[in-house]
Amino acid sequence: MAEIGFYHLTRSSLEQALPRLLGRVLALPARALVLCAGPERLTSLDDALWTCIEPDWLPHGTRDAELQPIFLTTEDGPPANGARHLFLTDGAESACLDLYERVFDLFDGGDEAAVAAARRRWAAAKAAGHTLAYWQQTPSGWERKA
């Protein structure tokens, strides 16, 4: 079973929050897969990772998955880059959660539909037996609430 963290974005956008979380994964060192809900988000996150300030460089790509420490995709499936960390964006869901050690489900706290969808995903993950944690943004960073 995966450890799934639900990350409630309240102070920054996904493009601002994701680079720091990915930087921590790379520092382990480990690989990550970012599952995007659509091609527009994939493009915006790809751009954000190339231009982020902290960390100042995140090796990633959208092709040649096996070569990428961070692989961005819109396709669910086994991690072609050997990732043990999965990032779900914009309500993207994966049928492969058991293939990962950690899953980061990031959702926009300012969007009621996104919050309601995250609650449904929480209930489904709990019913499936995954270990769950809820993280909320604070002025000083992420605070674990449950």
PDB file of C-alpha atoms in Angstrom:
ATOM      1  CA  MET A   1       0.000   0.000   0.000  1.00  0.00           C
ATOM      2  CA  ALA A   2       1.103   3.526  -0.764  1.00  0.00           C
ATOM      3  CA  GLU A   3       1.426   6.401   1.661  1.00  0.00           C
ATOM      4  CA  ILE A   4      -0.832   9.079   0.158  1.00  0.00           C
ATOM      5  CA  GLY A   5      -0.502  12.699   1.159  1.00  0.00           C
ATOM      6  CA  PHE A   6      -3.266  15.122   0.233  1.00  0.00           C
ATOM      7  CA  TYR A   7      -1.726  18.575  -0.240  1.00  0.00           C
ATOM      8  CA  HIS A   8      -4.255  21.383   0.169  1.00  0.00           C
ATOM      9  CA  LEU A   9      -2.940  24.388  -1.776  1.00  0.00           C
ATOM     10  CA  THR A  10      -4.116  27.544  -0.001  1.00  0.00           C
ATOM     11  CA  ARG A  11      -1.256  30.024  -0.455  1.00  0.00           C
ATOM     12  CA  SER A  12       0.281  29.298  -3.842  1.00  0.00           C
ATOM     13  CA  SER A  13      -0.463  27.828  -7.217  1.00  0.00           C
ATOM     14  CA  LEU A  14       0.479  24.323  -8.274  1.00  0.00           C
ATOM     15  CA  GLU A  15       3.232  25.793 -10.473  1.00  0.00           C
ATOM     16  CA  GLN A  16       4.723  27.480  -7.395  1.00  0.00           C
ATOM     17  CA  ALA A  17       4.341  24.582  -4.912  1.00  0.00           C
ATOM     18  CA  LEU A  18       5.308  21.614  -7.067  1.00  0.00           C
ATOM     19  CA  PRO A  19       8.996  22.496  -7.685  1.00  0.00           C
ATOM     20  CA  ARG A  20       9.894  22.530  -3.982  1.00  0.00           C
ATOM     21  CA  LEU A  21       8.163  19.205  -3.352  1.00  0.00           C
ATOM     22  CA  LEU A  22       9.914  17.652  -6.357  1.00  0.00           C
ATOM     23  CA  GLY A  23      13.226  19.077  -5.156  1.00  0.00           C
ATOM     24  CA  ARG A  24      12.812  17.228  -1.872  1.00  0.00           C
ATOM     25  CA  VAL A  25      12.174  13.961  -3.716  1.00  0.00           C
ATOM     26  CA  LEU A  26      15.282  14.395  -5.860  1.00  0.00           C
ATOM     27  CA  ALA A  27      17.330  15.124  -2.728  1.00  0.00           C
ATOM     28  CA  LEU A  28      16.463  11.680  -1.264  1.00  0.00           C
ATOM     29  CA  PRO A  29      17.631  10.708  -4.033  1.00  0.00           C
ATOM     30  CA  ALA A  30      14.566   9.323  -5.794  1.00  0.00           C
ATOM     31  CA  ARG A  31      12.619   9.643  -9.026  1.00  0.00           C
ATOM     32  CA  ALA A  32       9.132  11.094  -9.513  1.00  0.00           C
ATOM     33  CA  LEU A  33       6.294  10.822 -11.978  1.00  0.00           C
ATOM     34  CA  VAL A  34       3.911  13.770 -12.343  1.00  0.00           C
ATOM     35  CA  LEU A  35       0.510  12.717 -13.686  1.00  0.00           C
ATOM     36  CA  CYS A  36      -1.247  15.684 -15.278  1.00  0.00           C
ATOM     37  CA  ALA A  37      -4.979  15.838 -15.972  1.00  0.00           C
ATOM     38  CA  GLY A  38      -4.456  17.218 -19.466  1.00  0.00           C
ATOM     39  CA  PRO A  39      -1.960  18.458 -22.047  1.00  0.00           C
ATOM     40  CA  GLU A  40      -2.403  22.133 -21.106  1.00  0.00           C
ATOM     41  CA  ARG A  41      -1.407  21.450 -17.494  1.00  0.00           C
ATOM     42  CA  LEU A  42       1.506  19.280 -18.627  1.00  0.00           C
ATOM     43  CA  THR A  43       2.808  22.196 -20.698  1.00  0.00           C
ATOM     44  CA  SER A  44       2.355  24.736 -17.890  1.00  0.00           C
ATOM     45  CA  LEU A  45       4.124  22.487 -15.348  1.00  0.00           C
ATOM     46  CA  ASP A  46       6.943  21.716 -17.782  1.00  0.00           C
ATOM     47  CA  ASP A  47       7.471  25.463 -18.229  1.00  0.00           C
ATOM     48  CA  ALA A  48       7.243  26.073 -14.468  1.00  0.00           C
ATOM     49  CA  LEU A  49       9.900  23.444 -13.716  1.00  0.00           C
ATOM     50  CA  TRP A  50      12.298  25.012 -16.236  1.00  0.00           C
ATOM     51  CA  THR A  51      11.863  28.503 -14.790  1.00  0.00           C
ATOM     52  CA  CYS A  52      11.430  27.885 -11.050  1.00  0.00           C
ATOM     53  CA  ILE A  53      13.686  29.764  -8.650  1.00  0.00           C
ATOM     54  CA  GLU A  54      13.864  27.180  -5.854  1.00  0.00           C
ATOM     55  CA  PRO A  55      15.280  24.710  -6.525  1.00  0.00           C
ATOM     56  CA  ASP A  56      17.003  26.439  -9.393  1.00  0.00           C
ATOM     57  CA  TRP A  57      17.159  23.326 -11.589  1.00  0.00           C
ATOM     58  CA  LEU A  58      14.919  20.283 -11.776  1.00  0.00           C
ATOM     59  CA  PRO A  59      15.951  17.646 -14.341  1.00  0.00           C
ATOM     60  CA  HIS A  60      12.731  16.550 -16.014  1.00  0.00           C
ATOM     61  CA  GLY A  61      11.079  15.807 -19.318  1.00  0.00           C
ATOM     62  CA  THR A  62       7.957  14.735 -21.157  1.00  0.00           C
ATOM     63  CA  ARG A  63       9.585  12.188 -23.483  1.00  0.00           C
ATOM     64  CA  ASP A  64      12.082   9.341 -23.086  1.00  0.00           C
ATOM     65  CA  ALA A  65      10.680   8.506 -19.649  1.00  0.00           C
ATOM     66  CA  GLU A  66      13.441   6.076 -18.688  1.00  0.00           C
ATOM     67  CA  LEU A  67      15.971   8.925 -18.857  1.00  0.00           C
ATOM     68  CA  GLN A  68      14.012  11.381 -16.726  1.00  0.00           C
ATOM     69  CA  PRO A  69      14.458  11.763 -12.943  1.00  0.00           C
ATOM     70  CA  ILE A  70      11.119  13.622 -13.084  1.00  0.00           C
ATOM     71  CA  PHE A  71       8.737  12.500 -15.802  1.00  0.00           C
ATOM     72  CA  LEU A  72       5.634  14.523 -16.669  1.00  0.00           C
ATOM     73  CA  THR A  73       2.814  12.699 -18.438  1.00  0.00           C
ATOM     74  CA  THR A  74      -0.923  12.555 -19.018  1.00  0.00           C
ATOM     75  CA  GLU A  75      -0.906   8.748 -19.292  1.00  0.00           C
ATOM     76  CA  ASP A  76      -1.516   6.533 -16.279  1.00  0.00           C
ATOM     77  CA  GLY A  77       0.385   3.280 -16.032  1.00  0.00           C
ATOM     78  CA  PRO A  78       3.457   1.718 -14.455  1.00  0.00           C
ATOM     79  CA  PRO A  79       6.219   4.312 -13.991  1.00  0.00           C
ATOM     80  CA  ALA A  80       8.439   4.045 -17.062  1.00  0.00           C
ATOM     81  CA  ASN A  81      11.157   6.059 -15.299  1.00  0.00           C
ATOM     82  CA  GLY A  82      11.267   3.770 -12.250  1.00  0.00           C
ATOM     83  CA  ALA A  83       9.667   6.402 -10.021  1.00  0.00           C
ATOM     84  CA  ARG A  84       8.599   5.476  -6.483  1.00  0.00           C
ATOM     85  CA  HIS A  85       6.933   8.881  -5.951  1.00  0.00           C
ATOM     86  CA  LEU A  86       3.766   9.884  -7.814  1.00  0.00           C
ATOM     87  CA  PHE A  87       2.386  13.419  -8.010  1.00  0.00           C
ATOM     88  CA  LEU A  88      -1.281  13.757  -8.977  1.00  0.00           C
ATOM     89  CA  THR A  89      -2.406  17.149 -10.269  1.00  0.00           C
ATOM     90  CA  ASP A  90      -5.809  18.706 -10.969  1.00  0.00           C
ATOM     91  CA  GLY A  91      -7.746  15.668  -9.824  1.00  0.00           C
ATOM     92  CA  ALA A  92      -5.783  13.185 -11.949  1.00  0.00           C
ATOM     93  CA  GLU A  93      -6.271   9.652 -10.687  1.00  0.00           C
ATOM     94  CA  SER A  94      -4.108   6.556 -11.032  1.00  0.00           C
ATOM     95  CA  ALA A  95      -5.023   2.892 -11.067  1.00  0.00           C
ATOM     96  CA  CYS A  96      -1.389   2.118 -10.151  1.00  0.00           C
ATOM     97  CA  LEU A  97      -1.118   3.605  -6.647  1.00  0.00           C
ATOM     98  CA  ASP A  98       0.265   0.342  -5.238  1.00  0.00           C
ATOM     99  CA  LEU A  99       3.355   0.710  -7.450  1.00  0.00           C
ATOM    100  CA  TYR A 100       4.513   3.773  -5.498  1.00  0.00           C
ATOM    101  CA  GLU A 101       5.900   4.309  -2.002  1.00  0.00           C
ATOM    102  CA  ARG A 102       4.470   7.821  -1.793  1.00  0.00           C
ATOM    103  CA  VAL A 103       1.714   9.614  -3.620  1.00  0.00           C
ATOM    104  CA  PHE A 104       1.231  13.385  -3.492  1.00  0.00           C
ATOM    105  CA  ASP A 105      -2.325  14.452  -4.372  1.00  0.00           C
ATOM    106  CA  LEU A 106      -2.187  18.233  -4.815  1.00  0.00           C
ATOM    107  CA  PHE A 107      -5.453  20.170  -5.029  1.00  0.00           C
ATOM    108  CA  ASP A 108      -6.564  23.802  -5.155  1.00  0.00           C
ATOM    109  CA  GLY A 109      -8.135  24.849  -1.857  1.00  0.00           C
ATOM    110  CA  GLY A 110      -9.812  27.825  -3.524  1.00  0.00           C
ATOM    111  CA  ASP A 111     -11.845  25.610  -5.846  1.00  0.00           C
ATOM    112  CA  GLU A 112     -14.825  23.992  -4.090  1.00  0.00           C
ATOM    113  CA  ALA A 113     -15.186  21.344  -6.810  1.00  0.00           C
ATOM    114  CA  ALA A 114     -11.508  20.416  -6.425  1.00  0.00           C
ATOM    115  CA  VAL A 115     -11.894  20.173  -2.626  1.00  0.00           C
ATOM    116  CA  ALA A 116     -14.992  17.973  -2.972  1.00  0.00           C
ATOM    117  CA  ALA A 117     -13.200  15.735  -5.483  1.00  0.00           C
ATOM    118  CA  ALA A 118     -10.203  15.449  -3.116  1.00  0.00           C
ATOM    119  CA  ARG A 119     -12.563  14.351  -0.345  1.00  0.00           C
ATOM    120  CA  ARG A 120     -13.935  11.614  -2.617  1.00  0.00           C
ATOM    121  CA  ARG A 121     -10.384  10.477  -3.477  1.00  0.00           C
ATOM    122  CA  TRP A 122      -9.515  10.454   0.254  1.00  0.00           C
ATOM    123  CA  ALA A 123     -12.521   8.219   1.019  1.00  0.00           C
ATOM    124  CA  ALA A 124     -11.634   5.845  -1.828  1.00  0.00           C
ATOM    125  CA  ALA A 125      -7.965   5.643  -0.779  1.00  0.00           C
ATOM    126  CA  LYS A 126      -8.952   5.011   2.836  1.00  0.00           C
ATOM    127  CA  ALA A 127     -11.350   2.252   1.784  1.00  0.00           C
ATOM    128  CA  ALA A 128      -8.531   0.689  -0.267  1.00  0.00           C
ATOM    129  CA  GLY A 129      -6.323   0.535   2.842  1.00  0.00           C
ATOM    130  CA  HIS A 130      -3.720   3.166   1.976  1.00  0.00           C
ATOM    131  CA  THR A 131      -1.967   5.182   4.695  1.00  0.00           C
ATOM    132  CA  LEU A 132      -3.262   8.754   4.457  1.00  0.00           C
ATOM    133  CA  ALA A 133      -2.042  12.181   5.530  1.00  0.00           C
ATOM    134  CA  TYR A 134      -3.523  15.636   5.046  1.00  0.00           C
ATOM    135  CA  TRP A 135      -1.175  18.590   4.558  1.00  0.00           C
ATOM    136  CA  GLN A 136      -2.214  22.233   4.436  1.00  0.00           C
ATOM    137  CA  GLN A 137      -0.137  25.219   3.385  1.00  0.00           C
ATOM    138  CA  THR A 138       0.695  27.738   6.095  1.00  0.00           C
ATOM    139  CA  PRO A 139       2.797  30.922   5.969  1.00  0.00           C
ATOM    140  CA  SER A 140       5.823  28.884   7.067  1.00  0.00           C
ATOM    141  CA  GLY A 141       5.322  25.836   4.835  1.00  0.00           C
ATOM    142  CA  TRP A 142       3.333  22.612   4.973  1.00  0.00           C
ATOM    143  CA  GLU A 143       1.604  21.570   8.191  1.00  0.00           C
ATOM    144  CA  ARG A 144       0.339  18.046   8.719  1.00  0.00           C
ATOM    145  CA  LYS A 145      -3.245  18.151   9.954  1.00  0.00           C
ATOM    146  CA  ALA A 146      -4.240  14.476   9.998  1.00  0.00           C
TER     147      ALA A 146
END
